[in-house]
Short mmCIF file of C-alpha atoms in Angstrom, two decimals:
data_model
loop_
_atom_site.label_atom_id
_atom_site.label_comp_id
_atom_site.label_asym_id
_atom_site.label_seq_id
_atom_site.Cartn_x
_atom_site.Cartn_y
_atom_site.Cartn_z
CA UNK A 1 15.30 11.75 14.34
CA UNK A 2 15.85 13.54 11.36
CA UNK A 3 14.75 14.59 7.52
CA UNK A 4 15.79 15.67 4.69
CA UNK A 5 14.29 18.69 2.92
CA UNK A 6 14.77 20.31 -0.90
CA UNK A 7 13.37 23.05 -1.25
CA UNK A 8 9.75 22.68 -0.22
CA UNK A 9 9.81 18.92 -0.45
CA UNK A 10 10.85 16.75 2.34
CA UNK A 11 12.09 13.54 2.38
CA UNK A 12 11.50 11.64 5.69
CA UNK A 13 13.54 8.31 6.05
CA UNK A 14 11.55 7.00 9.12
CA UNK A 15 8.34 7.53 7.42
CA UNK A 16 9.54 6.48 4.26
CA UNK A 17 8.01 9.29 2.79
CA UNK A 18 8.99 11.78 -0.12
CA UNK A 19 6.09 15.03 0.32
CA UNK A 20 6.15 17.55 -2.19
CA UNK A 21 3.46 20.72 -2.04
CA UNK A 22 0.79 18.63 -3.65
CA UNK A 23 1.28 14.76 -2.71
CA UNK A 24 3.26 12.44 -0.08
CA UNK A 25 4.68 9.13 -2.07
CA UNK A 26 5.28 6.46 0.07
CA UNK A 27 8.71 5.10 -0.63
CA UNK A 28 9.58 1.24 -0.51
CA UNK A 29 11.87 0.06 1.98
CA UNK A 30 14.85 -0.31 -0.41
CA UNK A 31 14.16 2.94 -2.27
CA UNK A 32 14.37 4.76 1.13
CA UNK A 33 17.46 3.43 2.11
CA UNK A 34 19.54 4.19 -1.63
CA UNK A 35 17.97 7.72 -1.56
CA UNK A 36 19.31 8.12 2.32
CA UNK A 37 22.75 6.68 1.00
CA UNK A 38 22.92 8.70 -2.03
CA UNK A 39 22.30 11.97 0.31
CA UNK A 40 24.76 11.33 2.56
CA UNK A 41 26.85 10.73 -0.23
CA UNK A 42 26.11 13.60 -2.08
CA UNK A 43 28.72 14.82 -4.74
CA UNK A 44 30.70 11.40 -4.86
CA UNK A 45 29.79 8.57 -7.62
CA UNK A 46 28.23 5.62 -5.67
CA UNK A 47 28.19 2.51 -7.86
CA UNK A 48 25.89 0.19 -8.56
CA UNK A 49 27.27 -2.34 -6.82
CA UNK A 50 27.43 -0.57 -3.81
CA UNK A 51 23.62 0.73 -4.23
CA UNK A 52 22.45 -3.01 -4.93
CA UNK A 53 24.39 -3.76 -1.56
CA UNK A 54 22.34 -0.83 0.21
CA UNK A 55 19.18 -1.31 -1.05
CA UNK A 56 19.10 -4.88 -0.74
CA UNK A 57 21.48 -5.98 1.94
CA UNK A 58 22.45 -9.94 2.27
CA UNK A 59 19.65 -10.40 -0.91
CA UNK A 60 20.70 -11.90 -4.31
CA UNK A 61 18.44 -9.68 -6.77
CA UNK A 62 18.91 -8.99 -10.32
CA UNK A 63 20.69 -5.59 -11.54
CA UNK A 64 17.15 -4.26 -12.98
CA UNK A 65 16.10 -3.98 -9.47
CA UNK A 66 18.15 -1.03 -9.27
CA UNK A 67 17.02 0.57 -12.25
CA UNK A 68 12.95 -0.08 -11.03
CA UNK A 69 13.92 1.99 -8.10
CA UNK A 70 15.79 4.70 -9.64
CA UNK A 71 13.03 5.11 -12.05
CA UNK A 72 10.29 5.15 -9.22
CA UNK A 73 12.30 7.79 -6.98
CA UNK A 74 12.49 9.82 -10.09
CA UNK A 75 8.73 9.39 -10.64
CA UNK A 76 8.42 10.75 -6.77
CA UNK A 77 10.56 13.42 -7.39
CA UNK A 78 7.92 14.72 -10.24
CA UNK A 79 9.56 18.16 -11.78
CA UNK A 80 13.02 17.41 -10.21
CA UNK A 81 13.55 14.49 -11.89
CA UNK A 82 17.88 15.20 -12.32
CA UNK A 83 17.87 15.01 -8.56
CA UNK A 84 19.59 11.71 -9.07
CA UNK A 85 22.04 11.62 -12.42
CA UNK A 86 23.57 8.66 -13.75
CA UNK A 87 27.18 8.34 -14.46
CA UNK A 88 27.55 6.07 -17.49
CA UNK A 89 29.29 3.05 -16.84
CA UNK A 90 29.95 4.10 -13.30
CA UNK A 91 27.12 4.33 -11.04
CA UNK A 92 24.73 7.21 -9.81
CA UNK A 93 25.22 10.15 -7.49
CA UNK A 94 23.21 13.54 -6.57
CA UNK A 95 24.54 16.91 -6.63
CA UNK A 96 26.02 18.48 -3.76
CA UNK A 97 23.61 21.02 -1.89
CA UNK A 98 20.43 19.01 -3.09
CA UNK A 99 19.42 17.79 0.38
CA UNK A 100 19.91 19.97 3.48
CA UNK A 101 19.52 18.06 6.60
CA UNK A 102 17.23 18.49 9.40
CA UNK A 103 17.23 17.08 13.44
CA UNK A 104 13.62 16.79 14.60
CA UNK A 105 12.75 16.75 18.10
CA UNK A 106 10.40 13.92 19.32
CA UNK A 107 6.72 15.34 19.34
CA UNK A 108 5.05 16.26 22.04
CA UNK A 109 2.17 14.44 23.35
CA UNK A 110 -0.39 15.54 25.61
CA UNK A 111 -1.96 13.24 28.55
CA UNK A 112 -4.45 13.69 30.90
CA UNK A 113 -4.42 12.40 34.17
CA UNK A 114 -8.32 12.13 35.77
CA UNK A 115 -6.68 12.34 39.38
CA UNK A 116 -4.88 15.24 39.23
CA UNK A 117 -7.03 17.00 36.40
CA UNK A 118 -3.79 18.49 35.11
CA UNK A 119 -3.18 17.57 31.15
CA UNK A 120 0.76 16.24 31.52
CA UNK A 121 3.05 16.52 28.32
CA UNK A 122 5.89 13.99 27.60
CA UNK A 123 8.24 13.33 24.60
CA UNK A 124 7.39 10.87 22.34
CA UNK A 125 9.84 8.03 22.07
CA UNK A 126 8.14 5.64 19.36
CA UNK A 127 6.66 7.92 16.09
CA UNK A 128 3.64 6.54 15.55
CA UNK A 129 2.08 7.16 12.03
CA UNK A 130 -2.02 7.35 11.50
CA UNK A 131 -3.21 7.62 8.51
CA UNK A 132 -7.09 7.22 7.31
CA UNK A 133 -5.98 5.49 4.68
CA UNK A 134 -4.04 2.59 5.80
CA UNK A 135 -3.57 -0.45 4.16
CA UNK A 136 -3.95 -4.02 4.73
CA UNK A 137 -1.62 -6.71 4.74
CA UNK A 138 -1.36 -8.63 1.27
CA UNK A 139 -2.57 -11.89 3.29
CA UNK A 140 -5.67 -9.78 4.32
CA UNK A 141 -6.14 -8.93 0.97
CA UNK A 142 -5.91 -12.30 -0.16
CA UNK A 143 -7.93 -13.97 2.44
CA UNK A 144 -11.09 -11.85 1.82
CA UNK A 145 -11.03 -12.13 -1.77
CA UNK A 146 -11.16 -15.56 -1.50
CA UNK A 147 -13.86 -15.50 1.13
CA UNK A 148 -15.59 -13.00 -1.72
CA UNK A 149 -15.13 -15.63 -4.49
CA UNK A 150 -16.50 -18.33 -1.99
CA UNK A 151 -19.84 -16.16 -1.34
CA UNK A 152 -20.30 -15.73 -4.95
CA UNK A 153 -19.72 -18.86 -6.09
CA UNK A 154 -21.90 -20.37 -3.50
CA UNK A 155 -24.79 -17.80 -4.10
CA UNK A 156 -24.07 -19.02 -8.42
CA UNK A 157 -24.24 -22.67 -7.21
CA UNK A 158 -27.44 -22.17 -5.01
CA UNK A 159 -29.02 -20.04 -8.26
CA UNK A 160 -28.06 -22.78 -10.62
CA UNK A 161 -29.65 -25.53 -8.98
CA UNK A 162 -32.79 -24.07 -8.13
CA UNK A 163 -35.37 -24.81 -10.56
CA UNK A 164 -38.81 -23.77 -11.23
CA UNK A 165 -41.15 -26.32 -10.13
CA UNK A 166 -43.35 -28.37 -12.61
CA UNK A 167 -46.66 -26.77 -13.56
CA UNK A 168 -49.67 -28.21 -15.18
CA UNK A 169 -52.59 -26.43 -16.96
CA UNK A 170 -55.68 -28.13 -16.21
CA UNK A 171 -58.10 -25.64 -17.54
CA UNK A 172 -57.47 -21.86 -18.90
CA UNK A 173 -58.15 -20.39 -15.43
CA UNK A 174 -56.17 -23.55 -13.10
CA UNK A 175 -52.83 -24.06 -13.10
CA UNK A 176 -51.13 -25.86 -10.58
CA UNK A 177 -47.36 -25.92 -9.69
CA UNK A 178 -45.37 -28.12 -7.50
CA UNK A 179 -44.80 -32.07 -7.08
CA UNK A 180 -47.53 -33.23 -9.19
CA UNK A 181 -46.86 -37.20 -8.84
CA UNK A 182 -48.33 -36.59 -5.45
CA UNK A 183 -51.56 -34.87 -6.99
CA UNK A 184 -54.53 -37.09 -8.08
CA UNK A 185 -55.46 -35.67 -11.25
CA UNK A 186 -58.35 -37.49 -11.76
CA UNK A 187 -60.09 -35.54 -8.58
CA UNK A 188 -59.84 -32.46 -10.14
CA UNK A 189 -62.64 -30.60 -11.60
#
């Protein structure tokens, strides 16, 4: 495993993160891989062809998909913005020396084994990313707004309907409310 850093920000490709000092961007999966290929291709003038190929592999998209991308890894990049520069009419590339690359070793990760009462470390083969502040799927999304929308509109349905039962005034100090064809008026003082 391995990242990429710049100074003090690091851009991880597993992760598909881009952390600077203040903030880690999340990168889409697309953005990660032309910012990868642009690194490794540092110095030379990678068109965009080849980038649409990279970023998008076996996918027919429109040339403004590019751009979107560009423009959002420059918007990750904040202050540093002529990381990537555009070669009119030719394609894009990054300067050489940008990007200096880094081999991680696999983290550590302690276990504990209640027989032995010895804590037992081992590398770990699969990164595993937790994060507070994960989000859902788009289908989870979607399924509990509708669920939402269903509450409220049967809670506006139920409110609608209801009405205020009938009331009659027999004298200033009786009123009575309710299904009156079943009252005998006539009864009543």
């Amino acid at each position: 495993m391995f990242l990429y850093k710049h100074g003090e920000n690091i851009f991880d490709p597993q992760k598909a993160t881009y952390s600077t000092p203040e903030k880690t961007s999340r990168l889409s999966k697309s953005e990660t891989k032309i910012l990868q290929y642009l690194i490794d291709n540092c110095g030379e003038i990678v068109s965009r062809e080849t980038l649409l190929q990279i970023g998008w592999p076996g996918k027919f998209v429109v040339p403004n998909s590019l751009n979107v991308s560009i423009g959002n890894l420059r918007k990750v990049f904040r202050q540093d913005r002529a990381i990537i520069i555009t070669i009119k009419d030719k394609g894009f590339t990054i300067k050489d020396d940008n990007f200096i690359r880094h081999q991680i070793e696999p983290e550590a990760i302690r276990e504990f084994d209640p027989e032995s009462n010895e804590v037992q470390y081992s590398a770990n083969d699969k990164e595993q990313e937790i994060s507070p502040r994960q989000s859902l799927p788009t289908w989870k999304i979607v399924c509990y707004s509708l669920l939402i929308l269903v509450i409220l509109f049967g809670i506006a349905l139920g409110l609608g309907s209801w009405k205020r039962p009938p009331c009659v005034t027999i004298n200033s100090d009786l009123t009575i409310c309710g299904d009156i064809e079943f009252l005998n008026i006539k009864e009543l003082p």
